[in-house]
Coordinates of C-alpha atoms in Angstrom, one line a residue:
M1 CA 71.2 88.7 117.8
P2 CA 68.1 87.7 116.1
P3 CA 68.5 85.9 112.7
D4 CA 67.0 88.9 110.7
S5 CA 69.6 91.3 112.2
I6 CA 72.7 89.3 110.8
L7 CA 74.4 91.9 108.4
S8 CA 71.4 94.1 108.8
W9 CA 73.0 96.9 106.8
L10 CA 72.8 94.9 103.6
P11 CA 69.5 95.0 101.5
D12 CA 67.4 92.0 101.9
L13 CA 66.5 90.2 98.6
T14 CA 63.2 88.6 99.0
D15 CA 63.5 86.3 96.1
W16 CA 67.1 85.4 96.9
Q17 CA 66.6 81.6 96.2
D18 CA 65.4 82.5 92.7
Y19 CA 68.4 84.8 92.0
A20 CA 70.8 82.0 93.4
K21 CA 69.3 79.6 90.8
S22 CA 69.7 82.1 88.0
A23 CA 73.3 82.9 88.9
I24 CA 74.5 79.3 89.0
A25 CA 72.9 78.7 85.5
I26 CA 74.9 81.6 83.9
M27 CA 77.4 80.2 81.5
D28 CA 79.7 83.3 81.1
D29 CA 82.4 83.5 83.9
A30 CA 82.5 87.2 84.2
E31 CA 78.7 87.6 84.4
R32 CA 78.4 84.7 86.8
W33 CA 81.2 86.1 89.0
R34 CA 79.3 89.6 89.1
E35 CA 76.0 87.9 90.2
L36 CA 77.8 85.9 92.9
V37 CA 79.3 89.2 94.2
R38 CA 75.9 90.8 94.0
L39 CA 74.3 88.0 96.0
A40 CA 77.1 88.3 98.7
G41 CA 76.1 91.9 98.9
T42 CA 72.7 91.1 100.1
R43 CA 71.6 90.1 103.6
V44 CA 72.7 86.5 104.1
D45 CA 72.3 84.4 107.2
L46 CA 74.2 81.2 108.0
V47 CA 72.0 79.1 105.6
R48 CA 72.5 81.5 102.7
T49 CA 76.1 81.9 103.4
S50 CA 76.7 78.2 103.3
R51 CA 74.6 77.9 100.0
L52 CA 76.5 80.8 98.4
D53 CA 79.8 79.4 99.3
L54 CA 78.9 76.2 97.7
M55 CA 77.9 77.8 94.5
L56 CA 81.1 79.8 94.5
R57 CA 83.2 76.7 94.9
K58 CA 81.2 74.9 92.2
A59 CA 81.4 77.7 89.8
F60 CA 85.1 78.4 90.3
P61 CA 86.8 75.3 91.9
I62 CA 90.2 76.9 91.7
S63 CA 89.7 80.6 90.9
P64 CA 88.0 82.7 88.5
G65 CA 91.4 84.2 87.3
E66 CA 93.2 87.2 88.3
T67 CA 91.5 89.3 85.6
L68 CA 88.2 88.8 87.3
A69 CA 89.2 88.7 90.9
P70 CA 92.4 88.6 92.9
T71 CA 92.9 85.6 95.0
V72 CA 93.5 85.8 98.7
K73 CA 94.7 82.7 100.7
V74 CA 93.7 82.7 104.3
A75 CA 95.1 80.3 106.9
M76 CA 93.1 79.7 110.1
L77 CA 95.4 78.8 113.1
G78 CA 93.5 78.3 116.3
T79 CA 93.3 76.1 119.3
S80 CA 89.3 75.6 118.9
T81 CA 87.2 74.1 116.0
L82 CA 87.2 76.8 113.2
A83 CA 85.9 74.7 110.1
H84 CA 82.4 76.4 110.5
L85 CA 83.9 79.8 109.9
H86 CA 85.5 79.3 106.5
A87 CA 82.4 79.8 104.4
G88 CA 81.7 83.1 106.1
I89 CA 85.3 84.2 105.3
R90 CA 85.1 83.2 101.7
V91 CA 81.7 85.0 101.2
G92 CA 82.9 88.0 103.2
L93 CA 85.8 88.3 100.8
L94 CA 83.5 87.7 97.8
R95 CA 81.5 90.6 99.0
R96 CA 84.6 92.7 98.6
G97 CA 85.5 91.3 95.1
F98 CA 88.1 88.8 96.3
F99 CA 88.2 85.0 95.6
A100 CA 89.4 83.3 98.9
S101 CA 90.9 79.8 99.6
T102 CA 91.2 78.8 103.1
Y103 CA 93.3 76.4 105.1
E104 CA 93.2 74.9 108.6
P105 CA 95.6 72.4 110.1
D106 CA 94.3 69.2 111.9
Y107 CA 92.8 69.9 115.3
G108 CA 95.5 70.5 117.8
Q109 CA 98.3 70.7 115.3
V110 CA 98.8 74.5 115.1
F111 CA 102.0 74.8 116.8
Q112 CA 103.6 71.8 115.1
E113 CA 102.6 73.3 111.7
I114 CA 104.1 76.7 112.5
S115 CA 107.4 75.2 113.7
N116 CA 107.8 72.9 110.8
P117 CA 109.0 74.8 107.7
V118 CA 107.6 72.0 105.3
S119 CA 104.2 71.8 106.9
G120 CA 100.9 72.0 105.1
F121 CA 100.6 75.7 106.3
Y122 CA 103.7 76.8 104.6
K123 CA 103.0 74.8 101.5
F124 CA 99.6 76.6 101.4
A125 CA 101.7 79.9 101.2
P126 CA 99.0 82.0 102.8
D127 CA 98.5 85.7 102.2
V128 CA 96.8 86.0 105.6
A129 CA 97.3 84.1 108.8
I130 CA 94.6 84.4 111.4
L131 CA 95.6 83.3 114.9
S132 CA 93.1 82.6 117.4
E133 CA 93.5 81.2 121.1
D134 CA 90.4 79.9 122.9
V135 CA 89.7 81.4 126.3
R136 CA 90.2 78.2 128.2
H137 CA 93.6 77.7 126.6
A138 CA 94.6 81.4 127.2
T139 CA 93.5 81.2 130.9
R140 CA 94.7 77.7 131.8
E141 CA 97.4 79.0 134.2
V142 CA 95.3 81.7 135.9
H143 CA 93.8 79.7 138.6
G144 CA 96.7 79.5 140.9
L145 CA 97.5 83.2 140.8
T146 CA 97.3 85.0 144.1
N147 CA 98.5 88.7 143.3
Q148 CA 98.4 91.2 140.6
D149 CA 102.0 91.1 140.0
D150 CA 101.7 87.4 139.0
V151 CA 98.8 88.3 136.7
Q152 CA 101.0 91.0 134.9
M153 CA 103.8 88.4 134.6
L154 CA 101.5 85.8 133.1
V155 CA 100.2 88.4 130.7
A156 CA 103.7 89.3 129.6
E157 CA 104.6 85.7 129.1
S158 CA 101.5 85.2 127.1
I159 CA 102.4 88.1 124.8
K160 CA 105.9 86.9 124.5
R161 CA 104.6 83.5 123.2
M162 CA 102.4 85.3 120.6
E163 CA 105.2 87.5 119.5
V164 CA 107.4 84.5 118.9
V165 CA 104.6 82.9 116.7
W166 CA 104.1 86.2 114.8
N167 CA 107.8 86.5 114.1
S168 CA 108.0 82.9 113.0
I169 CA 105.1 83.1 110.5
R170 CA 106.3 86.4 109.0
D171 CA 109.9 85.2 108.7
R172 CA 108.9 81.8 107.0
A173 CA 105.6 82.7 105.3
G174 CA 106.0 86.5 104.8
C175 CA 102.3 87.0 105.1
M176 CA 99.9 89.4 106.8
V177 CA 99.3 88.3 110.5
V178 CA 96.0 88.9 112.1
Q179 CA 95.8 88.2 115.9
Q180 CA 92.2 87.5 117.3
T181 CA 91.5 88.8 120.7
V182 CA 90.3 86.3 123.3
M183 CA 86.6 85.8 123.6
P184 CA 85.2 87.3 126.9
V185 CA 83.1 84.3 127.7
M186 CA 84.2 83.3 131.2
P187 CA 81.7 83.9 134.0
T188 CA 82.7 86.6 136.6
L189 CA 83.5 85.4 140.2
L190 CA 83.4 88.8 142.1
G191 CA 81.1 90.8 139.8
S192 CA 81.6 94.4 139.0
N193 CA 85.0 94.4 140.7
E194 CA 86.2 91.4 139.0
H195 CA 89.6 93.0 138.3
R196 CA 90.6 92.8 142.1
L197 CA 90.6 89.0 141.9
A198 CA 94.1 87.7 140.7
S199 CA 92.8 84.3 139.9
S200 CA 89.8 85.4 137.8
P201 CA 89.8 84.1 134.3
S202 CA 87.4 86.9 133.3
G203 CA 89.7 89.6 134.6
F204 CA 92.7 88.1 133.0
V205 CA 91.1 88.0 129.5
R206 CA 90.4 91.8 129.9
R207 CA 94.1 92.5 130.7
L208 CA 95.4 90.1 128.1
N209 CA 93.3 91.7 125.4
D210 CA 94.6 95.1 126.3
A211 CA 98.1 93.8 126.0
I212 CA 97.4 92.0 122.8
R213 CA 96.5 95.4 121.2
G214 CA 99.6 97.1 122.4
A215 CA 102.0 94.5 121.3
A216 CA 100.2 94.1 118.0
D217 CA 100.6 97.8 117.3
R218 CA 104.3 97.6 118.0
A219 CA 104.8 94.5 115.8
G220 CA 102.6 95.7 112.9
V221 CA 100.1 92.9 113.4
D222 CA 96.5 93.5 112.8
V223 CA 93.8 92.7 115.4
L224 CA 90.6 91.0 114.9
A225 CA 88.5 92.3 117.9
V226 CA 86.0 89.5 118.5
D227 CA 85.8 90.7 122.0
E228 CA 84.3 93.9 121.0
L229 CA 82.0 92.2 118.4
A230 CA 80.8 89.8 121.1
Q231 CA 80.2 92.7 123.5
R232 CA 78.3 94.7 120.9
D233 CA 76.0 91.8 119.9
G234 CA 75.9 90.0 123.2
V235 CA 78.4 87.3 124.3
N236 CA 75.6 84.7 124.3
T237 CA 75.0 85.4 120.6
W238 CA 78.6 84.8 119.9
H239 CA 79.3 81.9 122.2
D240 CA 77.1 78.8 122.9
P241 CA 78.5 77.0 126.0
S242 CA 76.9 73.6 124.8
L243 CA 78.7 73.8 121.4
W244 CA 81.9 74.3 123.2
C245 CA 81.3 71.1 125.2
S246 CA 80.1 69.1 122.3
A247 CA 82.2 70.4 119.4
K248 CA 84.8 72.8 120.8
Q249 CA 83.3 75.6 118.6
E250 CA 84.0 78.7 120.7
I251 CA 82.4 81.1 118.1
S252 CA 78.9 80.1 117.4
P253 CA 78.1 79.1 113.7
R254 CA 75.2 81.6 113.7
V255 CA 77.6 84.5 113.6
A256 CA 79.8 83.0 111.1
P257 CA 78.7 85.5 108.4
V258 CA 79.5 88.4 110.8
Y259 CA 82.9 86.9 111.7
G260 CA 83.7 86.4 108.0
D261 CA 82.8 89.9 107.1
A262 CA 85.0 91.2 110.1
V263 CA 88.0 89.3 108.6
A264 CA 87.3 90.4 105.1
R265 CA 87.1 94.1 106.0
I266 CA 90.5 93.9 107.6
V267 CA 91.9 92.2 104.5
A268 CA 90.1 94.6 102.3
A269 CA 91.6 97.6 104.3
R270 CA 95.2 96.1 103.8
K271 CA 94.5 95.8 100.1
G272 CA 93.1 99.3 99.7
R273 CA 89.5 98.2 99.1
S274 CA 87.9 100.1 102.1
S275 CA 85.4 103.0 101.3
K276 CA 86.9 106.5 101.0
C277 CA 83.9 108.7 100.6
L278 CA 80.5 109.0 102.6
V279 CA 77.9 110.7 100.3
L280 CA 75.0 112.0 102.3
D281 CA 71.4 113.0 101.3
L282 CA 70.0 116.1 103.1
D283 CA 66.2 116.3 103.7
N284 CA 65.3 113.7 106.4
T285 CA 68.7 112.3 106.4
L286 CA 70.8 115.2 107.8
W287 CA 67.8 117.1 109.3
G288 CA 64.1 116.4 109.5
G289 CA 61.8 117.9 107.0
I290 CA 62.2 119.5 103.6
I291 CA 64.3 122.6 103.6
G292 CA 62.7 123.8 100.5
D293 CA 59.2 123.6 101.9
D294 CA 59.7 124.0 105.7
G295 CA 62.3 126.6 105.6
L296 CA 65.3 127.1 108.0
D297 CA 63.0 127.5 111.0
G298 CA 60.8 124.6 110.1
I299 CA 63.4 121.7 109.8
I300 CA 64.0 119.5 112.8
L301 CA 67.5 119.6 114.1
G302 CA 69.2 120.1 117.4
Q303 CA 68.6 119.9 121.2
G304 CA 65.1 119.8 122.6
S305 CA 63.8 117.3 120.1
A306 CA 64.7 113.6 120.3
R307 CA 64.6 113.3 116.5
G308 CA 66.5 116.5 116.2
E309 CA 69.2 115.2 118.4
G310 CA 69.2 112.0 116.4
F311 CA 70.1 114.0 113.3
L312 CA 72.9 115.7 115.3
Q313 CA 74.3 112.3 116.2
L314 CA 74.6 111.4 112.5
Q315 CA 76.2 114.7 111.8
E316 CA 78.6 114.1 114.7
Y317 CA 79.6 110.7 113.4
A318 CA 80.1 112.0 109.7
L319 CA 82.2 114.9 111.1
A320 CA 84.4 112.4 113.1
Q321 CA 84.9 110.3 110.0
A322 CA 85.9 113.3 108.0
R323 CA 88.6 114.2 110.7
R324 CA 90.1 110.7 110.4
G325 CA 90.3 111.0 106.6
I326 CA 86.9 109.9 105.0
I327 CA 85.8 112.3 102.3
L328 CA 82.3 113.8 102.8
A329 CA 80.1 114.8 100.0
V330 CA 76.5 115.8 99.5
V331 CA 74.0 114.7 96.8
S332 CA 70.6 116.2 97.2
K333 CA 67.5 116.9 95.0
N334 CA 67.1 120.6 95.9
D335 CA 67.9 124.1 94.7
E336 CA 71.5 124.7 95.6
S337 CA 70.7 127.9 97.5
N338 CA 68.1 126.0 99.7
A339 CA 70.4 123.0 100.3
L340 CA 73.2 125.4 101.4
L341 CA 71.0 127.4 103.8
P342 CA 71.3 125.1 106.9
F343 CA 75.1 124.8 106.4
E344 CA 75.4 128.5 106.4
S345 CA 72.8 129.7 108.8
H346 CA 71.2 127.1 111.1
P347 CA 72.8 127.5 114.6
D348 CA 72.5 123.7 115.4
M349 CA 74.3 122.4 112.3
L350 CA 77.5 120.5 113.2
L351 CA 78.5 120.0 109.6
R352 CA 79.5 123.1 107.7
K353 CA 80.2 123.7 104.1
K354 CA 83.9 123.5 104.7
D355 CA 83.5 119.9 105.9
I356 CA 82.0 118.9 102.5
S357 CA 84.4 118.1 99.7
C358 CA 81.8 117.8 97.0
F359 CA 78.4 119.5 97.3
I360 CA 75.9 118.8 94.5
A361 CA 72.3 119.9 94.8
N362 CA 70.1 119.8 91.8
W363 CA 67.1 118.0 90.3
D364 CA 69.0 115.2 88.4
D365 CA 68.6 111.7 89.6
K366 CA 71.0 110.7 92.3
A367 CA 72.9 108.1 90.4
T368 CA 74.0 110.6 87.9
N369 CA 75.0 113.0 90.6
I370 CA 77.0 110.2 92.4
R371 CA 78.9 109.7 89.2
R372 CA 79.7 113.4 89.2
V373 CA 81.1 113.2 92.7
A374 CA 83.3 110.3 91.8
Q375 CA 84.5 112.3 88.8
K376 CA 85.0 115.5 90.7
L377 CA 87.0 113.7 93.5
N378 CA 88.7 111.4 91.1
I379 CA 87.8 108.4 93.1
G380 CA 86.3 105.0 92.1
L381 CA 82.6 104.5 92.4
D382 CA 83.4 101.5 94.3
S383 CA 84.8 103.6 97.2
I384 CA 81.6 105.4 97.9
V385 CA 79.0 104.8 100.5
F386 CA 75.5 106.5 99.9
V387 CA 73.2 107.2 102.8
D388 CA 69.6 108.3 102.0
D389 CA 66.5 107.9 104.1
N390 CA 64.4 107.3 100.9
P391 CA 64.0 103.6 100.0
F392 CA 63.2 104.6 96.3
E393 CA 66.5 106.6 96.0
R394 CA 68.5 103.8 97.6
E395 CA 67.1 101.1 95.3
L396 CA 67.6 103.4 92.3
V397 CA 71.4 103.8 93.1
R398 CA 71.8 100.1 93.8
R399 CA 70.3 99.3 90.4
E400 CA 72.2 101.8 88.4
L401 CA 75.5 101.8 90.3
P402 CA 75.9 98.4 92.0
M403 CA 79.5 99.0 92.8
V404 CA 78.3 101.8 95.3
S405 CA 77.6 100.7 98.8
V406 CA 74.0 101.6 99.9
P407 CA 73.3 100.5 103.4
E408 CA 69.8 99.8 104.6
V409 CA 69.3 102.7 107.2
S410 CA 66.7 103.2 109.8
N411 CA 64.1 105.9 109.8
N412 CA 65.5 106.8 113.2
P413 CA 68.6 108.9 112.5
A414 CA 70.0 108.0 116.0
E415 CA 70.5 104.5 114.9
I416 CA 72.5 105.3 111.5
P417 CA 75.9 105.8 113.2
S418 CA 76.1 102.5 115.0
L419 CA 74.8 100.8 111.8
L420 CA 77.5 102.4 109.7
A421 CA 80.1 101.4 112.2
A422 CA 78.9 97.8 112.3
A423 CA 79.0 97.7 108.5
G424 CA 82.7 98.4 108.5
Y425 CA 82.6 100.3 105.3
F426 CA 85.4 102.5 106.4
E427 CA 87.5 99.8 108.2
G428 CA 91.2 101.2 108.6
V429 CA 94.3 99.5 109.8
V430 CA 96.6 102.6 110.0
V431 CA 96.2 106.4 110.3
T432 CA 98.6 108.7 108.5
A433 CA 99.2 112.3 108.5
E434 CA 97.7 112.4 105.0
D435 CA 94.6 110.8 106.3
L436 CA 94.0 113.5 108.8
T437 CA 94.2 116.4 106.3
R438 CA 92.2 114.6 103.4
T439 CA 89.1 116.9 103.5
E440 CA 91.5 120.0 103.2
S441 CA 93.4 118.3 100.4
Y442 CA 90.3 117.6 98.4
Q443 CA 88.9 121.0 98.9
A444 CA 92.2 122.5 97.7
N445 CA 91.8 120.2 94.6
M446 CA 88.4 121.8 94.0
E447 CA 90.0 125.2 94.2
R448 CA 92.7 124.1 91.7
A449 CA 89.9 122.9 89.3
A450 CA 88.1 126.2 89.6
Q451 CA 91.2 128.1 88.8
H452 CA 91.9 125.8 85.8
Q453 CA 88.6 126.7 84.3
T454 CA 89.5 130.3 84.3
A455 CA 93.1 129.9 83.1
T456 CA 93.7 130.6 79.3
D457 CA 96.0 127.7 78.8
L458 CA 97.3 124.6 80.6
G459 CA 100.9 125.9 80.8
S460 CA 100.1 129.2 82.4
Y461 CA 97.7 127.4 84.8
L462 CA 100.4 124.8 86.0
Y463 CA 103.0 127.5 86.5
S464 CA 100.3 129.6 88.5
L465 CA 100.1 126.7 91.0
E466 CA 103.7 127.4 92.1
M467 CA 104.2 123.6 92.6
E468 CA 107.1 122.0 94.4
L469 CA 107.9 118.2 94.2
C470 CA 109.7 117.1 97.3
W471 CA 111.2 113.6 97.1
G472 CA 112.8 111.2 99.5
E473 CA 114.2 107.6 99.8
F474 CA 112.0 105.2 101.7
D475 CA 112.4 105.6 105.5
T476 CA 110.7 104.3 108.5
L477 CA 109.2 107.7 109.2
N478 CA 106.9 107.5 106.1
L479 CA 106.7 103.7 106.1
A480 CA 102.9 103.5 107.0
R481 CA 102.0 106.0 104.3
I482 CA 104.2 104.4 101.7
T483 CA 102.7 100.9 102.4
Q484 CA 99.2 102.5 102.5
L485 CA 99.7 104.1 99.0
I486 CA 101.1 100.8 97.6
N487 CA 98.1 98.8 98.7
K488 CA 95.3 101.3 97.8
T489 CA 96.2 102.9 94.5
N490 CA 94.6 101.1 91.4
Q491 CA 94.4 103.6 88.6
F492 CA 97.8 105.2 88.2
N493 CA 99.6 102.0 88.9
L494 CA 101.9 100.3 86.2
T495 CA 102.0 96.8 88.0
T496 CA 99.5 96.9 90.9
R497 CA 101.9 95.0 93.0
R498 CA 100.9 95.0 96.7
Y499 CA 103.6 94.9 99.5
S500 CA 103.4 94.6 103.3
E501 CA 105.3 96.9 105.6
E502 CA 107.8 94.2 106.2
E503 CA 108.4 94.0 102.4
V504 CA 108.8 97.7 102.2
R505 CA 111.4 97.7 105.1
Q506 CA 113.4 95.3 102.9
V507 CA 113.6 98.0 100.1
I508 CA 115.0 100.4 102.9
T509 CA 117.7 98.0 103.8
S510 CA 118.5 96.8 100.2
S511 CA 121.8 97.7 98.8
V512 CA 120.7 97.4 95.2
D513 CA 117.0 98.5 95.2
I514 CA 115.8 102.1 95.1
G515 CA 112.6 103.1 96.8
L516 CA 111.5 106.7 96.4
Y517 CA 108.5 108.6 97.7
F518 CA 107.2 112.0 96.4
R519 CA 105.2 114.8 98.1
L520 CA 103.7 117.6 96.2
L521 CA 103.1 121.1 97.5
D522 CA 101.5 124.1 95.9
K523 CA 100.1 127.5 96.7
F524 CA 96.7 125.8 97.8
G525 CA 98.5 123.4 100.3
D526 CA 100.3 120.1 100.8
S527 CA 98.9 117.1 99.0
G528 CA 101.0 114.9 101.1
I529 CA 102.9 111.7 99.7
I530 CA 101.4 111.2 96.3
G531 CA 103.8 109.1 94.4
I532 CA 105.8 105.9 94.9
L533 CA 108.7 104.5 92.9
I534 CA 110.4 101.1 93.5
G535 CA 113.4 100.0 91.4
R536 CA 115.1 96.6 91.7
G537 CA 118.7 96.6 90.8
R538 CA 120.2 93.8 88.7
G539 CA 123.6 94.3 87.0
E540 CA 123.7 97.6 85.1
T541 CA 119.7 97.6 84.9
L542 CA 117.3 99.1 87.3
S543 CA 113.8 97.6 86.8
I544 CA 110.8 99.5 87.9
D545 CA 108.9 97.2 90.1
T546 CA 106.3 99.6 91.3
W547 CA 105.2 103.0 89.9
L548 CA 102.2 104.6 91.3
M549 CA 100.7 108.0 91.8
S550 CA 97.6 109.5 93.4
C551 CA 94.9 110.6 90.9
R552 CA 94.5 113.8 92.8
V553 CA 97.6 115.2 91.0
L554 CA 97.0 113.9 87.5
G555 CA 97.5 116.4 84.6
R556 CA 100.4 118.3 86.3
E557 CA 103.3 116.6 84.7
V558 CA 104.3 115.0 88.0
E559 CA 105.1 111.7 86.4
S560 CA 107.7 113.3 84.2
A561 CA 109.3 114.8 87.2
M562 CA 109.3 111.5 89.1
L563 CA 111.0 109.8 86.3
K564 CA 113.6 112.6 86.1
V565 CA 114.4 112.0 89.8
L566 CA 114.5 108.2 89.3
C567 CA 117.0 108.6 86.3
E568 CA 119.2 110.8 88.4
A569 CA 119.1 108.4 91.4
A570 CA 119.8 105.4 89.0
S571 CA 122.6 107.1 87.5
S572 CA 124.2 108.0 90.9
A573 CA 123.9 104.2 91.8
G574 CA 125.8 103.2 88.6
Y575 CA 122.8 101.9 86.6
V576 CA 123.0 102.6 82.8
R577 CA 119.3 101.6 81.9
I578 CA 116.0 101.6 83.3
E579 CA 113.3 98.8 82.5
G580 CA 109.7 99.3 83.0
L581 CA 106.7 97.0 83.0
Y582 CA 103.0 97.5 82.4
I583 CA 100.7 94.9 83.7
P584 CA 97.1 95.7 82.6
T585 CA 94.2 95.4 85.1
A586 CA 90.6 96.3 85.1
K587 CA 91.4 99.7 86.6
N588 CA 94.8 100.9 85.3
S589 CA 94.1 101.7 81.6
M590 CA 95.0 105.4 82.2
V591 CA 98.5 104.3 82.3
N592 CA 98.4 102.0 79.3
N593 CA 100.8 104.2 77.2
L594 CA 102.7 106.1 80.0
Y595 CA 106.0 104.5 79.1
D596 CA 105.6 105.2 75.4
R597 CA 104.8 109.0 76.2
L598 CA 108.0 109.2 78.3
G599 CA 110.3 107.9 75.5
F600 CA 110.8 104.2 76.6
V601 CA 111.2 101.6 73.9
V602 CA 109.1 98.5 73.8
I603 CA 111.2 95.3 74.3
A604 CA 108.7 92.6 74.8
E605 CA 104.9 92.3 74.6
Q606 CA 102.7 89.5 75.9
P607 CA 99.4 88.4 74.5
G608 CA 97.4 89.7 77.5
G609 CA 98.7 93.2 77.0
E610 CA 101.7 93.0 79.4
R611 CA 104.6 95.1 78.0
S612 CA 108.2 95.5 79.0
Y613 CA 110.1 98.8 78.1
R614 CA 113.6 100.1 78.2
L615 CA 115.2 103.6 78.6
D616 CA 118.8 104.6 78.7
V617 CA 119.3 106.6 82.0
G618 CA 120.8 109.6 80.2
A619 CA 118.2 109.7 77.6
F620 CA 115.4 111.4 79.6
Q621 CA 115.9 115.1 79.6
P622 CA 112.6 116.8 80.2
S623 CA 112.5 120.5 79.8
G624 CA 110.1 123.1 81.0
L625 CA 108.7 121.2 83.9
P626 CA 106.2 123.4 85.7
L627 CA 107.4 122.6 89.1
N628 CA 110.5 122.7 91.3
I629 CA 112.1 119.6 92.5
R630 CA 114.0 119.2 95.8
K631 CA 115.1 116.5 98.1
A632 CA 113.3 116.0 101.5
V633 CA 115.2 116.5 104.7
H634 CA 113.0 114.4 107.0
E635 CA 110.0 116.5 107.1
P636 CA 107.4 116.0 109.9
V637 CA 104.5 113.7 108.8

């Protein structure tokens, strides 16, 4: 990987040094933090990464404060030297708006630290533990193997040791565990048929990495796939044998920014910071030429043309992302009738209008139209990735909307899918049933909005939707979606507390806590699980620890129905009162007065805006809710 291709999707800032000097001179913390995040969002090699990391630690020696950025504590536990990777991780997380602190035990002390409950590792109290085993350590017992059964047995033993470590860390530290795959750096002995030699370290690594993925899936551990990253960029780019011999650095320092970004995108995915929406330009992005000038017969698209096939590859990638849950939108400077023509009538178009959840074609500037996309879809601007072939449009959007991700794309459309994949904007760690139907769900929301505009009053409109709120107690069947919502919902979220799957499981088994999920259906379709409530029991009081709801169902009185269900569940469990807490964040002002609106009484208020409330269980008696409520009976997800 040449130096200029490191993080090649990020825009290059030619006067980066000047910006860095200006950023460090800023006195206001909030402004200085924004400038550091902005610098992290530009193309940085190893040198710039190291300098930016120094600036970050000098500006904020402990933390910028939770109001500016959440802190993530990352522990690196490995059998090789890892110190050179810390800066890349901190800057990678800075790029996603997190302040990171990192920890690494002394060399060779990993297993002692894990087994000692009062070690520095546990005192550090990590949010994330990254486990890495170097290839020579992982293959140290391979050389004497003589048959494939022995290989399989050794793989199983290696996995068993990993599982013991995973469980030990989660039991004692309660943190997210990320297992790094083994680097495929051992030379082959047979060649293309290496897998036939039992004593081949290279063949063993391939089988061990496959087994790691399976075991990690079963255990709820995330995988950091450095084997795939090394194969993508070239093993010699990721591994320098001389550095291993001299410093026991298995991963080369030159890819530290890429490694750090790979770690950061997994953490961001777990914390709901991955992008949700791909906004596409049309002319010379999804097809070649200008539809308004060249006409349907004149645009370049489809088989028989190398460039035309390249545009098809981008459409194919976008369509595949839509099928796994990424929202597609179009923003184009065009007359709408012209912009729609290829979607409706070009025989080679893979993307059709039904695949696009929000379609905006007019002559307004694209930053304004991207704001409209965010508003129509009810998503944050920071969850949008904008792809446009035009450098002017890209720069305009970056300047007007710095929170929108705008990759530097090639003029060759065939190269864009691999660049978007390498950038990891849409990193995911779990796929739920709701993800697979997201496009239909957002399109149904657009239909609801259209019907709302024609309704004479809100009440008649809500009743016309024929809504049904289906609720259930937390269960393992819906565990992944419940955890996903807890970690990604920012706006309608009273406390913004994040929980791992393991912590959600503890609610399921608790004898005093109540965990409820809510699914909303109407005549346009099933919106899936859209709301979560967690109540913590203490004496006669049930305290609402977590209350969140998808913004897709705002304005339908769902929150009143959710509270009604919670009151009934609390009453059945013997609680006489419910307490609520509002913790303000930069994104949850929409629920600032939710408890007031629902009849709670303020019992305490902190200077920062945090407020505590109380409500007698029997006091909430809403009437005229425009939806039916029923309990779920293990519906398929």
